[in-house]
Structure formats: structure tokens, C-alpha cells
Amino acid sequence: MVEKSKLEQSETQRQLRHSHQTLLHQYTVTACFADYIEAHNHFQRGGPALRVMAAW
């Protein structure tokens, strides 16, 4: 009985950790994309966008 609940607990923790990593990945991609758009708009206005583009 105790072993089963331990197993369920570790499974829950694994799922939480996985969903956290997925959220983190989505946030990173979104943030990079936002930087890209910002750099693109800045470049369109004639500003130096090389620094942000180099991060890509």
C-alpha cells in the first residue's frame, strides 16, 4: 500500500516536472520570437538590429 502511493507520488512529480519543462520551452521560444520581431521592426526603421540577430 505504501509502495503504491510512493510510486504514484513520484509519477505525479515526474508529470509536473515535464509540464514545467514544456512551459519553460514554450516561454523561451516565445521570448526569442518576440526579440526577433522587435529586431525586425527596429531594422525596418533603420536601427542596428545586428546585436539581437546575433543572439539567434
PDB file of C-alpha atoms in Angstrom, residues 24-34:
ATOM      1  CA  LEU A  24       9.721  26.810 -19.936  1.00  0.00           C
ATOM      2  CA  HIS A  25      10.460  25.728 -23.506  1.00  0.00           C
ATOM      3  CA  GLN A  26       7.352  27.478 -24.834  1.00  0.00           C
ATOM      4  CA  TYR A  27       8.283  30.646 -22.931  1.00  0.00           C
ATOM      5  CA  THR A  28      11.839  30.564 -24.311  1.00  0.00           C
ATOM      6  CA  VAL A  29      10.622  30.129 -27.875  1.00  0.00           C
ATOM      7  CA  THR A  30       8.063  32.912 -27.440  1.00  0.00           C
ATOM      8  CA  ALA A  31      10.648  35.254 -25.926  1.00  0.00           C
ATOM      9  CA  CYS A  32      13.107  34.578 -28.770  1.00  0.00           C
ATOM     10  CA  PHE A  33      10.381  35.135 -31.327  1.00  0.00           C
ATOM     11  CA  ALA A  34       9.399  38.408 -29.665  1.00  0.00           C
TER      12      ALA A  34
END
